[in-house]
GROMACS .gro file of C-alpha atoms in nm:
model
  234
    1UNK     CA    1   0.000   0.000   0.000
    2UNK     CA    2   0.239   0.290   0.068
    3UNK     CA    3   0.501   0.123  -0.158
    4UNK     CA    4   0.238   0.209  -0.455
    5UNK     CA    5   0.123   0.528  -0.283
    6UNK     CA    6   0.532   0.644  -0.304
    7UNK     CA    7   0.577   0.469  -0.668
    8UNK     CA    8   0.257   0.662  -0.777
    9UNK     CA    9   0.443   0.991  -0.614
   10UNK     CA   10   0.753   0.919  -0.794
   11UNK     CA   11   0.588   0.849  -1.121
   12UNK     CA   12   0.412   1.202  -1.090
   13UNK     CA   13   0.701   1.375  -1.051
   14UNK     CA   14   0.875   1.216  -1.315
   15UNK     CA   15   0.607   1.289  -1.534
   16UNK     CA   16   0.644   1.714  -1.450
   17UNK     CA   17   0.987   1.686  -1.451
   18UNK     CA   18   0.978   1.535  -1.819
   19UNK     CA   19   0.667   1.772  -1.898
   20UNK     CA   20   0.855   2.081  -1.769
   21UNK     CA   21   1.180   1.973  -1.989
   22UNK     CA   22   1.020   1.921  -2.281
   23UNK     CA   23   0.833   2.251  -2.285
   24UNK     CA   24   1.189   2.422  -2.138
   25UNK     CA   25   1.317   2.282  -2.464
   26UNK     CA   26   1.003   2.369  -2.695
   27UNK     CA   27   1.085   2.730  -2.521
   28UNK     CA   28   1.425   2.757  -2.536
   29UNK     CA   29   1.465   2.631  -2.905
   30UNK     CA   30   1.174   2.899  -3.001
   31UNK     CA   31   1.259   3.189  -3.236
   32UNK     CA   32   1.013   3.371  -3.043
   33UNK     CA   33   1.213   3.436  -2.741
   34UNK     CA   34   1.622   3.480  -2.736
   35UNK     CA   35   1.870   3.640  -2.542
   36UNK     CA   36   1.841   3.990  -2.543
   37UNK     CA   37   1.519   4.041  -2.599
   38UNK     CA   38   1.284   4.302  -2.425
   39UNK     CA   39   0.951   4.146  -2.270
   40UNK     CA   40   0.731   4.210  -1.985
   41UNK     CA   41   0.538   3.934  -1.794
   42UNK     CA   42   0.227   4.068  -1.595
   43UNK     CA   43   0.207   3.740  -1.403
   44UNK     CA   44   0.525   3.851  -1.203
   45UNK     CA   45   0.535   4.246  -1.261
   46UNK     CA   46   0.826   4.210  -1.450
   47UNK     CA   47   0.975   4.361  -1.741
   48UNK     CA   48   1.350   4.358  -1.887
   49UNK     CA   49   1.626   4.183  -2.101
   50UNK     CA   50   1.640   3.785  -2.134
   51UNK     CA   51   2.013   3.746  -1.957
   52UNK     CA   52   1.994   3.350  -2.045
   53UNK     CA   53   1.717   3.136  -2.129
   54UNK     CA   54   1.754   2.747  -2.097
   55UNK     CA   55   1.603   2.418  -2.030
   56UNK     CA   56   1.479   2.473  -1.643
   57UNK     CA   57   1.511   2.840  -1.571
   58UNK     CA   58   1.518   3.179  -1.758
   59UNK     CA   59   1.705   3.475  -1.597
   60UNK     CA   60   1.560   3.869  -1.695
   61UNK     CA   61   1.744   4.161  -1.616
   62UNK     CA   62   1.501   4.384  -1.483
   63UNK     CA   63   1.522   4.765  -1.562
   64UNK     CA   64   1.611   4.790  -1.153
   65UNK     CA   65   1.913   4.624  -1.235
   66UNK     CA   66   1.795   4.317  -1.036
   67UNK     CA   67   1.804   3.967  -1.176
   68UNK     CA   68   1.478   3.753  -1.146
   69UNK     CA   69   1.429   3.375  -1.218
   70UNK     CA   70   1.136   3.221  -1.348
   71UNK     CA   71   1.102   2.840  -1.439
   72UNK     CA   72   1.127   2.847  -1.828
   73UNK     CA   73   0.851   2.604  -1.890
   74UNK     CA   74   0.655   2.885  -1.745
   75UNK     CA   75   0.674   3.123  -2.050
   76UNK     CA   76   0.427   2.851  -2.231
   77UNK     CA   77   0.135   2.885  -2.006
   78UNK     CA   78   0.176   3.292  -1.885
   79UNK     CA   79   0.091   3.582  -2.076
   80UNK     CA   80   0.413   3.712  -2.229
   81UNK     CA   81   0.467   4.085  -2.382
   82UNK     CA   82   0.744   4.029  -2.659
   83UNK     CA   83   0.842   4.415  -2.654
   84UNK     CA   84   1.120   4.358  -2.893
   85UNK     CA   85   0.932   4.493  -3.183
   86UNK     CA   86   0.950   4.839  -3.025
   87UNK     CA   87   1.369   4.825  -3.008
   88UNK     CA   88   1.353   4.671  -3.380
   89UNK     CA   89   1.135   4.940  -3.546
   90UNK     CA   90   1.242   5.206  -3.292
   91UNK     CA   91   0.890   5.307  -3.235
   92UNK     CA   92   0.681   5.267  -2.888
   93UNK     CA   93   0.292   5.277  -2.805
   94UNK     CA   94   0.171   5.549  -2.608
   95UNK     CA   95  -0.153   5.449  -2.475
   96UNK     CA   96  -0.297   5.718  -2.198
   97UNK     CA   97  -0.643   5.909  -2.115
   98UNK     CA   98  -0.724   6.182  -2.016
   99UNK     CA   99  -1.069   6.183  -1.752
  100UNK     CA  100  -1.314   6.513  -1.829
  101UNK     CA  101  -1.596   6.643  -1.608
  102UNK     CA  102  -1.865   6.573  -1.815
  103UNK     CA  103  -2.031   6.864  -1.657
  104UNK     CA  104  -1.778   7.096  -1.837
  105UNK     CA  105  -1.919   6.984  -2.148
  106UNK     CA  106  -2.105   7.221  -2.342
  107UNK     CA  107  -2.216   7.331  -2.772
  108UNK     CA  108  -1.958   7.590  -2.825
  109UNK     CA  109  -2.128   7.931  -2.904
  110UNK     CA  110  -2.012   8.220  -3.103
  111UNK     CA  111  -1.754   8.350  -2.814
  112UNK     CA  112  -1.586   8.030  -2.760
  113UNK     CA  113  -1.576   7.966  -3.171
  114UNK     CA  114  -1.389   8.299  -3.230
  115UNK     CA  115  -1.153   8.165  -2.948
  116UNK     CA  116  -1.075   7.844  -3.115
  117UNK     CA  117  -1.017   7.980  -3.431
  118UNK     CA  118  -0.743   8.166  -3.348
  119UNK     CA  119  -0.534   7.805  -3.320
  120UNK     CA  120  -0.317   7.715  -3.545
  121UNK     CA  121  -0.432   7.373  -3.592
  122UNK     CA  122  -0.816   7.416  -3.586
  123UNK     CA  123  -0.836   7.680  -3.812
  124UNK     CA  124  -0.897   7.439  -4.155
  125UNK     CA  125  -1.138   7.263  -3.946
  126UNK     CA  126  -1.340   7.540  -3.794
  127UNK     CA  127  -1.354   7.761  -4.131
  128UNK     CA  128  -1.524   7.463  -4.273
  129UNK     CA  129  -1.810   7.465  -3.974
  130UNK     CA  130  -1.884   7.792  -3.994
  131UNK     CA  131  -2.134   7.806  -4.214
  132UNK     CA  132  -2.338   7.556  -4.073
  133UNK     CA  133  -2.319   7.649  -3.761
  134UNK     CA  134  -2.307   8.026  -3.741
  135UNK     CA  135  -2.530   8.086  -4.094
  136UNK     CA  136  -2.507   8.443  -4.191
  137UNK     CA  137  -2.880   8.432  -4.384
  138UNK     CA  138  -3.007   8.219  -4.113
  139UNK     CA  139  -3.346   8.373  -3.931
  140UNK     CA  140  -3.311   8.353  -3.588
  141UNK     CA  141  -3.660   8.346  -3.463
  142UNK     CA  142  -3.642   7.992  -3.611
  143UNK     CA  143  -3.338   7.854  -3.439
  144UNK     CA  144  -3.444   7.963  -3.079
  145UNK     CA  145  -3.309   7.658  -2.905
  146UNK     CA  146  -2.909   7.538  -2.964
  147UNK     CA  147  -3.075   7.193  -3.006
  148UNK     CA  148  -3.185   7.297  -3.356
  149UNK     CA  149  -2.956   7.239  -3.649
  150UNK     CA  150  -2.598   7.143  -3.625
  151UNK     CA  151  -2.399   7.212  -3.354
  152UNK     CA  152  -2.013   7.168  -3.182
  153UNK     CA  153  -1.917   7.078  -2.862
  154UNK     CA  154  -1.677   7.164  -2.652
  155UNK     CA  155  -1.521   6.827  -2.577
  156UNK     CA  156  -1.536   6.748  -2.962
  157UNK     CA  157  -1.347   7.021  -3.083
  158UNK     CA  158  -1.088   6.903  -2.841
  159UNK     CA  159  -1.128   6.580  -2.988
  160UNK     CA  160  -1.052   6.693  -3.320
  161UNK     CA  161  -0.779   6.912  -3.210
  162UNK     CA  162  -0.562   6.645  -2.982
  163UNK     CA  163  -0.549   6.437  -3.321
  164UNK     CA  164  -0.407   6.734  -3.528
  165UNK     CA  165  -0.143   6.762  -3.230
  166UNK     CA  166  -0.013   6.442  -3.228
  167UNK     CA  167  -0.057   6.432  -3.621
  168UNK     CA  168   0.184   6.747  -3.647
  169UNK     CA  169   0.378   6.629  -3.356
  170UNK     CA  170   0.773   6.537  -3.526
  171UNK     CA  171   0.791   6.285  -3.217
  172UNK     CA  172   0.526   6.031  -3.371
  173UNK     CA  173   0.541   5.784  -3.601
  174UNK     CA  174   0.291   5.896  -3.902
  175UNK     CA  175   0.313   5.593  -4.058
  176UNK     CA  176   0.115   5.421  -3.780
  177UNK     CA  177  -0.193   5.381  -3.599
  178UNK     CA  178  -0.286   5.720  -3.457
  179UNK     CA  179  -0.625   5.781  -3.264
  180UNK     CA  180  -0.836   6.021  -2.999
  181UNK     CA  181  -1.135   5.877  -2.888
  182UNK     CA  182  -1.389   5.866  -2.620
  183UNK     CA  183  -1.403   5.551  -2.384
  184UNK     CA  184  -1.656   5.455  -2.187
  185UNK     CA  185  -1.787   5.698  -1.952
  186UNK     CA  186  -1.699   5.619  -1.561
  187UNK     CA  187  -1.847   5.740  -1.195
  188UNK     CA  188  -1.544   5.973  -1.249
  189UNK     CA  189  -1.588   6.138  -1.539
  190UNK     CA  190  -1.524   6.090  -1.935
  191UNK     CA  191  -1.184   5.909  -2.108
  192UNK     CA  192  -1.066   6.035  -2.363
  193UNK     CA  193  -0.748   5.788  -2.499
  194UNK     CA  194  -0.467   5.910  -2.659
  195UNK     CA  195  -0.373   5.618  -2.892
  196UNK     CA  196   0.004   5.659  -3.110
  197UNK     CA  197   0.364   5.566  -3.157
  198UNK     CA  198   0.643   5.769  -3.069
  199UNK     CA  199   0.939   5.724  -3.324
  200UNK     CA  200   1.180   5.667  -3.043
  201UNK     CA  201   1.166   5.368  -2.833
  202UNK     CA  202   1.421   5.464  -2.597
  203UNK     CA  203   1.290   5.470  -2.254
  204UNK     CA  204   1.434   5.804  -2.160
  205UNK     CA  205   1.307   5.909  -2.437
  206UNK     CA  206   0.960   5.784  -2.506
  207UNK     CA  207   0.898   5.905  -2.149
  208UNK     CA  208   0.964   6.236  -2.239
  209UNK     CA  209   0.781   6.279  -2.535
  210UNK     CA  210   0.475   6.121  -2.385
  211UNK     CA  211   0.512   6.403  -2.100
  212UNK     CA  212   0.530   6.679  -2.327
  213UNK     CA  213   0.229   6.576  -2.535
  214UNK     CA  214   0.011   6.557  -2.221
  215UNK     CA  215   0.165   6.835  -2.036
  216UNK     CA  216   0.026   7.033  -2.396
  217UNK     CA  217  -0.278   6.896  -2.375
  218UNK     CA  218  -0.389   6.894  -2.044
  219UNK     CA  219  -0.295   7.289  -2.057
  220UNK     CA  220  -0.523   7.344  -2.350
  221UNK     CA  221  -0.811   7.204  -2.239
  222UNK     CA  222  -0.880   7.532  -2.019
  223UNK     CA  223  -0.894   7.713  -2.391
  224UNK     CA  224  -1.218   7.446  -2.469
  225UNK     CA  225  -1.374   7.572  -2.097
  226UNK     CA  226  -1.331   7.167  -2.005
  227UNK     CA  227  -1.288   7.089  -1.651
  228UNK     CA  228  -1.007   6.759  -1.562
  229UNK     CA  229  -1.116   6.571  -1.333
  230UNK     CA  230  -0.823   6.543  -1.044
  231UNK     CA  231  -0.824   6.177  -0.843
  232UNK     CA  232  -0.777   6.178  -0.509
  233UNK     CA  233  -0.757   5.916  -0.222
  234UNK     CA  234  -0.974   5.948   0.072
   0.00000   0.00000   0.00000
């Protein structure tokens, strides 16, 4: 009886430790992961360099300049972020919102449109609105309520101008993906995601540009009359 409960044991360990070789192997023979590259592993909080990858273990290089272990097998089954890419095509995802007061939102009237317009980049834009939103022949007594006809908001013409921004910005990569949209609206307030590439993937780098885009942008929302919301702890 225990003889087969400890040969039962033995034969279940035997089985892991073949398991865990074989996928250390499949691993460590995979084009998809080498020495040197840059990944991050949620599973652990880790990102860094592969220092050496082999049949039991894999050793990263975290950007602490600490060294952490993980059994290699392990890459198979947990969610893996290949950053390479980013150091190959020197380009690097910048992925942030920004969180509005929705009750800052409002249709932008004839004030507020004569403010706009006197930026640079929302000048094409706006000339092209005019006339269906401020009509020159229009009769007024028929247009009583902003509801009627077409209208801008606030928040949209920030919309509009954030994507010219990052579109004129030198910093980002034109060639790819570039986008400003709303997500969906929290307890907090509204999202609104900056989605691009910066053309540098240095760290030091990337960090900067990132801060410099939202350090513009948070600034010009007070020229749209929007309200940030600010996050704090209890």
């Amino acid at each position: 009886g225990s003889l087969g409960a400890i040969t039962a044991v033995l034969v279940l360990v035997f089985r892991d430790t073949i398991l865990g070789f074989v996928t250390g192997l499949h691993v460590a023979t995979s084009r998809n992961l080498k020495t040197g590259d840059w990944i991050g592993i949620p599973k652990y909080n880790l990102e860094g360099t592969i220092e050496d990858i082999n049949l039991l273990t894999t050793k990263i290089l975290c950007f602490d300049k600490t060294i952490s272990t993980i059994p290699t097998y392990d890459l198979l089954s947990t969610e893996i972020k290949n950053l390479q890419v980013m150091s190959e095509t020197n380009t690097r995802r910048i992925k942030r919102s920004i969180v509005f007061n929705i009750n800052s939102f409002k249709f932008v009237d004839e004030d507020l449109f004569a403010k706009l317009m006197h930026l640079n980049l929302l000048k094409e834009y706006l000339s092209e609105k005019r006339p269906k939103i401020f009509p020159e022949d229009e009769d007024t007594s028929s247009n009583m309520n902003i509801m009627n006809g077409e209208q801008l908001t606030n928040i949209g013409v920030f919309r509009i101008y954030a994507l010219h921004y990052i579109k004129n910005n030198p910093n980002i990569d034109i060639s790819d993906v570039m986008m400003v949209r709303q997500m969906e609206s929290t307890p907090q307030g509204l999202p609104l995601e900056i989605y691009c590439f910066t053309n540098n993937s240095v760290w030091e780098e990337y960090e900067q540009i990132q801060s410099d885009i939202f350090d513009h942008l948070l600034v010009a929302t007070k020229e749209f009359e929007l309200e940030v919301v600010q996050l704090t702890k209890a």
